[in-house]
PDB file of C-alpha atoms in Angstrom:
ATOM      1  CA  MET A 233      12.423  12.336  17.512  1.00 52.00           C
ATOM      2  CA  THR A 234       9.861   9.899  16.168  1.00 72.00           C
ATOM      3  CA  HIS A 235       9.809   6.346  14.882  1.00 86.00           C
ATOM      4  CA  THR A 236       8.046   7.660  11.757  1.00 89.00           C
ATOM      5  CA  LEU A 237      11.097   9.687  10.741  1.00 85.00           C
ATOM      6  CA  HIS A 238      13.389   7.005   9.353  1.00 86.00           C
ATOM      7  CA  ARG A 239      11.347   5.896   6.352  1.00 90.00           C
ATOM      8  CA  VAL A 240      13.574   5.382   3.344  1.00 89.00           C
ATOM      9  CA  LYS A 241      12.178   7.515   0.540  1.00 79.00           C
ATOM     10  CA  THR A 242      13.227   8.180  -3.018  1.00 70.00           C
ATOM     11  CA  ARG A 243      12.518  11.361  -4.925  1.00 64.00           C
ATOM     12  CA  SER A 244      10.725   9.488  -7.690  1.00 68.00           C
ATOM     13  CA  GLY A 245       7.903  11.997  -8.032  1.00 63.00           C
ATOM     14  CA  GLN A 246       5.625   9.865  -5.854  1.00 73.00           C
ATOM     15  CA  THR A 247       3.848  11.843  -3.130  1.00 86.00           C
ATOM     16  CA  ASP A 248       1.831   9.033  -1.592  1.00 91.00           C
ATOM     17  CA  ASP A 249       3.130   8.658   1.959  1.00 94.00           C
ATOM     18  CA  TYR A 250       2.437  11.004   4.857  1.00 95.00           C
ATOM     19  CA  VAL A 251       2.258   9.999   8.523  1.00 96.00           C
ATOM     20  CA  VAL A 252       0.414  12.104  11.100  1.00 97.00           C
ATOM     21  CA  LEU A 253       1.497  11.380  14.696  1.00 97.00           C
ATOM     22  CA  ILE A 254      -0.477  12.863  17.594  1.00 97.00           C
ATOM     23  CA  MET A 255       0.897  12.875  21.132  1.00 96.00           C
ATOM     24  CA  PRO A 256       0.175  14.638  24.435  1.00 96.00           C
ATOM     25  CA  ALA A 257       2.793  15.767  26.930  1.00 94.00           C
ATOM     26  CA  ARG A 258       2.880  13.034  29.552  1.00 90.00           C
ATOM     27  CA  GLY A 259       2.097  14.375  33.009  1.00 91.00           C
ATOM     28  CA  ILE A 260       0.939  17.716  31.623  1.00 94.00           C
ATOM     29  CA  ASN A 261      -2.098  17.305  29.358  1.00 93.00           C
ATOM     30  CA  ASN A 262      -2.615  13.541  29.015  1.00 91.00           C
ATOM     31  CA  GLN A 263      -5.059  13.127  31.906  1.00 92.00           C
ATOM     32  CA  ASN A 264      -8.040  12.567  29.574  1.00 94.00           C
ATOM     33  CA  SER A 265      -6.035  11.096  26.711  1.00 97.00           C
ATOM     34  CA  VAL A 266      -8.368   8.220  25.796  1.00 97.00           C
ATOM     35  CA  GLU A 267     -11.320  10.481  25.008  1.00 97.00           C
ATOM     36  CA  ILE A 268      -9.169  13.060  23.252  1.00 98.00           C
ATOM     37  CA  PHE A 269      -7.420  10.390  21.178  1.00 98.00           C
ATOM     38  CA  LYS A 270     -10.855   9.172  20.076  1.00 98.00           C
ATOM     39  CA  LYS A 271     -11.638  12.688  18.850  1.00 98.00           C
ATOM     40  CA  TYR A 272      -8.405  12.792  16.878  1.00 98.00           C
ATOM     41  CA  LEU A 273      -9.026   9.365  15.326  1.00 98.00           C
ATOM     42  CA  ASP A 274     -12.580  10.306  14.374  1.00 98.00           C
ATOM     43  CA  LEU A 275     -11.334  13.536  12.821  1.00 98.00           C
ATOM     44  CA  MET A 276      -8.623  11.844  10.750  1.00 98.00           C
ATOM     45  CA  ALA A 277     -11.001   9.084   9.673  1.00 98.00           C
ATOM     46  CA  GLN A 278     -13.052  11.655   7.775  1.00 98.00           C
ATOM     47  CA  PHE A 279     -10.208  12.102   5.285  1.00 98.00           C
ATOM     48  CA  ASP A 280      -9.841   8.509   4.059  1.00 98.00           C
ATOM     49  CA  PRO A 281      -6.562   7.423   5.688  1.00 98.00           C
ATOM     50  CA  VAL A 282      -4.929   4.297   4.274  1.00 98.00           C
ATOM     51  CA  ASN A 283      -3.999   3.211   7.791  1.00 98.00           C
ATOM     52  CA  MET A 284      -4.568   4.243  11.390  1.00 98.00           C
ATOM     53  CA  GLY A 285      -3.655   2.821  14.753  1.00 97.00           C
ATOM     54  CA  ALA A 286      -1.787   2.962  18.035  1.00 96.00           C
ATOM     55  CA  ILE A 287       0.579   0.685  19.924  1.00 93.00           C
ATOM     56  CA  GLY A 288      -1.406  -2.107  21.535  1.00 92.00           C
ATOM     57  CA  CYS A 289      -4.626  -1.035  19.813  1.00 97.00           C
ATOM     58  CA  GLY A 290      -4.237  -2.500  16.325  1.00 96.00           C
ATOM     59  CA  ASN A 291      -4.258  -1.052  12.831  1.00 97.00           C
ATOM     60  CA  PHE A 292      -6.546  -1.167   9.802  1.00 97.00           C
ATOM     61  CA  ALA A 293      -5.104  -4.520   8.671  1.00 96.00           C
ATOM     62  CA  THR A 294      -6.250  -6.183  11.882  1.00 96.00           C
ATOM     63  CA  HIS A 295      -8.950  -3.958  13.432  1.00 97.00           C
ATOM     64  CA  THR A 296     -11.772  -1.605  12.565  1.00 97.00           C
ATOM     65  CA  LEU A 297     -11.660   2.013  13.687  1.00 97.00           C
ATOM     66  CA  GLU A 298     -14.187   1.279  16.425  1.00 98.00           C
ATOM     67  CA  GLU A 299     -12.062  -1.620  17.682  1.00 98.00           C
ATOM     68  CA  ILE A 300      -8.943   0.552  17.719  1.00 98.00           C
ATOM     69  CA  LYS A 301     -10.807   3.195  19.728  1.00 98.00           C
ATOM     70  CA  ALA A 302     -12.170   0.563  22.128  1.00 98.00           C
ATOM     71  CA  ASN A 303      -8.613  -0.692  22.746  1.00 97.00           C
ATOM     72  CA  LEU A 304      -7.290   2.719  23.785  1.00 98.00           C
ATOM     73  CA  LYS A 305      -5.966   2.919  27.345  1.00 96.00           C
ATOM     74  CA  PRO A 306      -4.481   5.773  29.415  1.00 95.00           C
ATOM     75  CA  GLU A 307      -0.954   4.402  28.899  1.00 94.00           C
ATOM     76  CA  VAL A 308      -1.176   4.578  25.076  1.00 96.00           C
ATOM     77  CA  PRO A 309       1.403   7.284  24.208  1.00 95.00           C
ATOM     78  CA  MET A 310       0.222   8.369  20.747  1.00 96.00           C
ATOM     79  CA  VAL A 311      -2.050   7.663  17.780  1.00 98.00           C
ATOM     80  CA  HIS A 312      -1.310   7.741  14.049  1.00 97.00           C
ATOM     81  CA  GLY A 313      -2.927   8.238  10.670  1.00 98.00           C
ATOM     82  CA  VAL A 314      -1.386   7.568   7.247  1.00 98.00           C
ATOM     83  CA  PHE A 315      -2.474   9.413   4.110  1.00 98.00           C
ATOM     84  CA  ASP A 316      -1.638   8.768   0.486  1.00 96.00           C
ATOM     85  CA  THR A 317      -2.230  12.134  -1.238  1.00 96.00           C
ATOM     86  CA  ARG A 318      -1.247  15.743  -0.703  1.00 95.00           C
ATOM     87  CA  ASP A 319      -4.875  16.828  -0.903  1.00 97.00           C
ATOM     88  CA  LYS A 320      -5.866  14.534   1.965  1.00 98.00           C
ATOM     89  CA  LEU A 321      -2.933  15.733   4.075  1.00 98.00           C
ATOM     90  CA  ILE A 322      -3.745  19.394   3.492  1.00 98.00           C
ATOM     91  CA  GLU A 323      -7.385  18.890   4.437  1.00 98.00           C
ATOM     92  CA  VAL A 324      -6.582  16.887   7.565  1.00 98.00           C
ATOM     93  CA  MET A 325      -4.037  19.523   8.616  1.00 98.00           C
ATOM     94  CA  LYS A 326      -6.668  22.232   8.196  1.00 98.00           C
ATOM     95  CA  ALA A 327      -9.123  20.213  10.290  1.00 98.00           C
ATOM     96  CA  LEU A 328      -6.558  19.532  13.009  1.00 98.00           C
ATOM     97  CA  LYS A 329      -5.682  23.218  13.215  1.00 97.00           C
ATOM     98  CA  GLU A 330      -9.329  24.202  13.474  1.00 97.00           C
ATOM     99  CA  ALA A 331     -10.180  21.504  16.053  1.00 97.00           C
ATOM    100  CA  ASP A 332      -7.212  22.492  18.242  1.00 95.00           C
ATOM    101  CA  TYR A 333      -7.589  19.626  20.712  1.00 97.00           C
ATOM    102  CA  GLY A 334      -4.288  20.576  22.334  1.00 96.00           C
ATOM    103  CA  TYR A 335      -1.907  17.726  21.495  1.00 97.00           C
ATOM    104  CA  SER A 336       1.341  17.853  19.537  1.00 95.00           C
ATOM    105  CA  VAL A 337       0.992  16.936  15.847  1.00 96.00           C
ATOM    106  CA  VAL A 338       3.984  15.709  13.842  1.00 95.00           C
ATOM    107  CA  VAL A 339       3.798  15.074  10.085  1.00 95.00           C
ATOM    108  CA  SER A 340       6.463  12.854   8.520  1.00 93.00           C
ATOM    109  CA  GLY A 341       7.399  13.074   4.857  1.00 90.00           C
ATOM    110  CA  LEU A 342       9.925  14.795   2.598  1.00 88.00           C
ATOM    111  CA  VAL A 343      10.589  18.161   4.255  1.00 89.00           C
ATOM    112  CA  ASP A 344       9.872  20.469   1.334  1.00 89.00           C
ATOM    113  CA  ASP A 345       6.767  18.487   0.375  1.00 91.00           C
ATOM    114  CA  VAL A 346       5.288  18.525   3.889  1.00 93.00           C
ATOM    115  CA  ASP A 347       6.210  22.200   4.269  1.00 93.00           C
ATOM    116  CA  CYS A 348       4.260  23.068   1.112  1.00 94.00           C
ATOM    117  CA  CYS A 349       1.249  21.166   2.448  1.00 95.00           C
ATOM    118  CA  ALA A 350       1.492  22.955   5.798  1.00 96.00           C
ATOM    119  CA  LYS A 351       1.565  26.350   4.103  1.00 96.00           C
ATOM    120  CA  ALA A 352      -1.443  25.380   1.973  1.00 97.00           C
ATOM    121  CA  ALA A 353      -3.241  24.503   5.218  1.00 97.00           C
ATOM    122  CA  GLY A 354      -2.358  27.879   6.739  1.00 96.00           C
ATOM    123  CA  ILE A 355       0.219  26.456   9.161  1.00 95.00           C
ATOM    124  CA  ASN A 356       3.705  27.733   9.917  1.00 91.00           C
ATOM    125  CA  ARG A 357       5.754  24.760  11.043  1.00 88.00           C
ATOM    126  CA  HIS A 358       7.121  24.810  14.586  1.00 88.00           C
ATOM    127  CA  SER A 359      10.267  22.762  13.988  1.00 90.00           C
ATOM    128  CA  VAL A 360      11.863  20.119  11.774  1.00 91.00           C
ATOM    129  CA  ASP A 361      13.461  16.783  12.648  1.00 89.00           C
ATOM    130  CA  ILE A 362      15.687  15.433   9.889  1.00 87.00           C
ATOM    131  CA  SER A 363      16.903  11.854   9.516  1.00 86.00           C
ATOM    132  CA  LEU A 364      20.595  11.636   8.647  1.00 86.00           C
ATOM    133  CA  GLY A 365      20.141   8.326   6.859  1.00 84.00           C
ATOM    134  CA  ILE A 366      21.873   5.015   7.503  1.00 87.00           C
ATOM    135  CA  TRP A 367      25.490   5.044   8.659  1.00 90.00           C
ATOM    136  CA  GLY A 368      28.040   2.265   8.966  1.00 91.00           C
ATOM    137  CA  ASN A 369      28.511  -0.882   6.914  1.00 90.00           C
ATOM    138  CA  VAL A 370      25.560  -0.818   4.528  1.00 91.00           C
ATOM    139  CA  ASP A 371      26.823  -3.452   2.091  1.00 91.00           C
ATOM    140  CA  LYS A 372      24.414  -6.108   3.319  1.00 89.00           C
ATOM    141  CA  LEU A 373      21.314  -3.938   3.319  1.00 92.00           C
ATOM    142  CA  PRO A 374      18.544  -4.956   0.928  1.00 92.00           C
ATOM    143  CA  GLU A 375      17.841  -2.868  -2.145  1.00 90.00           C
ATOM    144  CA  THR A 376      16.216   0.530  -1.758  1.00 90.00           C
ATOM    145  CA  GLN A 377      12.700  -0.550  -2.808  1.00 89.00           C
ATOM    146  CA  ILE A 378      12.698  -3.260  -0.126  1.00 94.00           C
ATOM    147  CA  LEU A 379      13.976  -0.763   2.451  1.00 94.00           C
ATOM    148  CA  GLU A 380      11.206   1.615   1.427  1.00 93.00           C
ATOM    149  CA  ILE A 381       8.760  -1.105   2.486  1.00 96.00           C
ATOM    150  CA  THR A 382      10.449  -2.393   5.654  1.00 96.00           C
ATOM    151  CA  THR A 383      11.138   1.080   7.073  1.00 94.00           C
ATOM    152  CA  MET A 384       7.445   1.957   6.884  1.00 95.00           C
ATOM    153  CA  CYS A 385       7.252   0.046  10.173  1.00 94.00           C
ATOM    154  CA  GLY A 386       9.118   2.272  12.609  1.00 90.00           C
ATOM    155  CA  HIS A 387       9.745  -0.575  15.064  1.00 90.00           C
ATOM    156  CA  ALA A 388      11.352  -2.860  12.452  1.00 90.00           C
ATOM    157  CA  MET A 389       8.678  -5.558  12.719  1.00 93.00           C
ATOM    158  CA  ILE A 390       8.618  -6.243   8.958  1.00 95.00           C
ATOM    159  CA  SER A 391      11.569  -8.237   7.666  1.00 95.00           C
ATOM    160  CA  ALA A 392      13.179  -8.024   4.255  1.00 96.00           C
ATOM    161  CA  GLY A 393      12.682 -11.779   3.964  1.00 96.00           C
ATOM    162  CA  LEU A 394       8.926 -11.413   4.382  1.00 97.00           C
ATOM    163  CA  VAL A 395       8.865  -8.722   1.704  1.00 97.00           C
ATOM    164  CA  THR A 396      10.794 -10.998  -0.657  1.00 97.00           C
ATOM    165  CA  LYS A 397       8.332 -13.833   0.057  1.00 97.00           C
ATOM    166  CA  MET A 398       5.399 -11.541  -0.777  1.00 98.00           C
ATOM    167  CA  VAL A 399       7.076 -10.492  -4.038  1.00 98.00           C
ATOM    168  CA  GLU A 400       7.606 -14.139  -4.990  1.00 97.00           C
ATOM    169  CA  ASP A 401       3.955 -14.932  -4.181  1.00 97.00           C
ATOM    170  CA  ILE A 402       2.782 -12.070  -6.390  1.00 98.00           C
ATOM    171  CA  LYS A 403       5.024 -13.188  -9.244  1.00 96.00           C
ATOM    172  CA  ALA A 404       3.737 -16.775  -8.932  1.00 96.00           C
ATOM    173  CA  GLY A 405       0.102 -15.662  -8.817  1.00 96.00           C
ATOM    174  CA  ARG A 406      -0.434 -16.901  -5.260  1.00 97.00           C
ATOM    175  CA  ARG A 407      -1.369 -13.441  -3.971  1.00 97.00           C
ATOM    176  CA  THR A 408      -2.442 -10.119  -5.348  1.00 97.00           C
ATOM    177  CA  ALA A 409      -0.259  -7.118  -4.541  1.00 97.00           C
ATOM    178  CA  LYS A 410      -3.093  -5.694  -2.445  1.00 97.00           C
ATOM    179  CA  ASP A 411      -3.335  -8.896  -0.375  1.00 98.00           C
ATOM    180  CA  ALA A 412       0.437  -8.947   0.071  1.00 98.00           C
ATOM    181  CA  ALA A 413       0.502  -5.312   1.209  1.00 98.00           C
ATOM    182  CA  ASN A 414      -2.259  -6.028   3.713  1.00 97.00           C
ATOM    183  CA  GLU A 415      -0.296  -9.015   5.060  1.00 97.00           C
ATOM    184  CA  LEU A 416       2.779  -6.834   5.516  1.00 97.00           C
ATOM    185  CA  SER A 417       0.666  -4.269   7.390  1.00 97.00           C
ATOM    186  CA  LYS A 418      -0.290  -6.710  10.131  1.00 96.00           C
ATOM    187  CA  PRO A 419       2.987  -6.784  12.141  1.00 94.00           C
ATOM    188  CA  CYS A 420       3.180  -2.967  12.309  1.00 93.00           C
ATOM    189  CA  ALA A 421       1.990  -2.502  15.883  1.00 89.00           C
ATOM    190  CA  CYS A 422       1.237   1.206  15.753  1.00 91.00           C
ATOM    191  CA  GLY A 423      -0.398   1.530  12.337  1.00 95.00           C
ATOM    192  CA  ILE A 424       2.095   3.705  10.442  1.00 97.00           C
ATOM    193  CA  PHE A 425       2.638   1.206   7.602  1.00 97.00           C
ATOM    194  CA  ASN A 426       1.333   2.478   4.262  1.00 97.00           C
ATOM    195  CA  PRO A 427      -0.311  -0.408   2.361  1.00 97.00           C
ATOM    196  CA  HIS A 428      -1.079   1.828  -0.632  1.00 96.00           C
ATOM    197  CA  LYS A 429       2.600   2.598  -1.162  1.00 95.00           C
ATOM    198  CA  ALA A 430       3.575  -0.996  -0.360  1.00 96.00           C
ATOM    199  CA  GLU A 431       1.242  -2.310  -3.070  1.00 96.00           C
ATOM    200  CA  ARG A 432       2.904  -0.059  -5.652  1.00 94.00           C
ATOM    201  CA  LEU A 433       6.413  -1.038  -4.582  1.00 94.00           C
ATOM    202  CA  LEU A 434       5.583  -4.753  -4.460  1.00 96.00           C
ATOM    203  CA  LEU A 435       4.297  -4.626  -8.033  1.00 96.00           C
ATOM    204  CA  GLU A 436       7.474  -2.856  -9.145  1.00 93.00           C
ATOM    205  CA  LEU A 437       9.623  -5.490  -7.437  1.00 95.00           C
ATOM    206  CA  ALA A 438       7.573  -8.350  -8.910  1.00 96.00           C
ATOM    207  CA  GLU A 439       8.046  -6.946 -12.398  1.00 93.00           C
ATOM    208  CA  LYS A 440      11.816  -7.015 -11.898  1.00 88.00           C
ATOM    209  CA  LEU A 441      11.905 -10.733 -11.011  1.00 81.00           C
TER     210      LEU A 441
END
């Protein structure tokens, strides 16, 4: 199970959100994790990720890649990269397979879409985790486009109210959609928020106001 799994997604034809999560097995192969994580981050950085980061190390909205790497510590459990096109994902998957640094790699996205990318990269998937969606009383949930933004932070650090404020600022001309997406990226502690997708969704929401 992974905190990247529960992103609300719509099948709108948009294929602009893929999260790569890299994690060792604690107590088995994490003894030199800081240096190996740096290798993984450097590898993913070659393929123009829209965000990268790790818990306690920052993300692209708040830190440079070198700062994120400098903040790595032995207790950091995993690192992440976010990509906004199929082509980027396929190429990074090929590179990860070839590098074979030994850690577990999980890619989050729509199952059939990610599976096609894996096959194009010459990878047969090991397993699949599937989110069963949101259960219970959902009447008070925000609309789907807002949920698509808030659930891009797997630890629920981005509120629907903040998203609404950003949309209002865009509509009033106080912020650009890019600035608003960057602001929403900042609370996401582990760097899995996708500012590229957020910018698109914020513009769509602003047009509806």
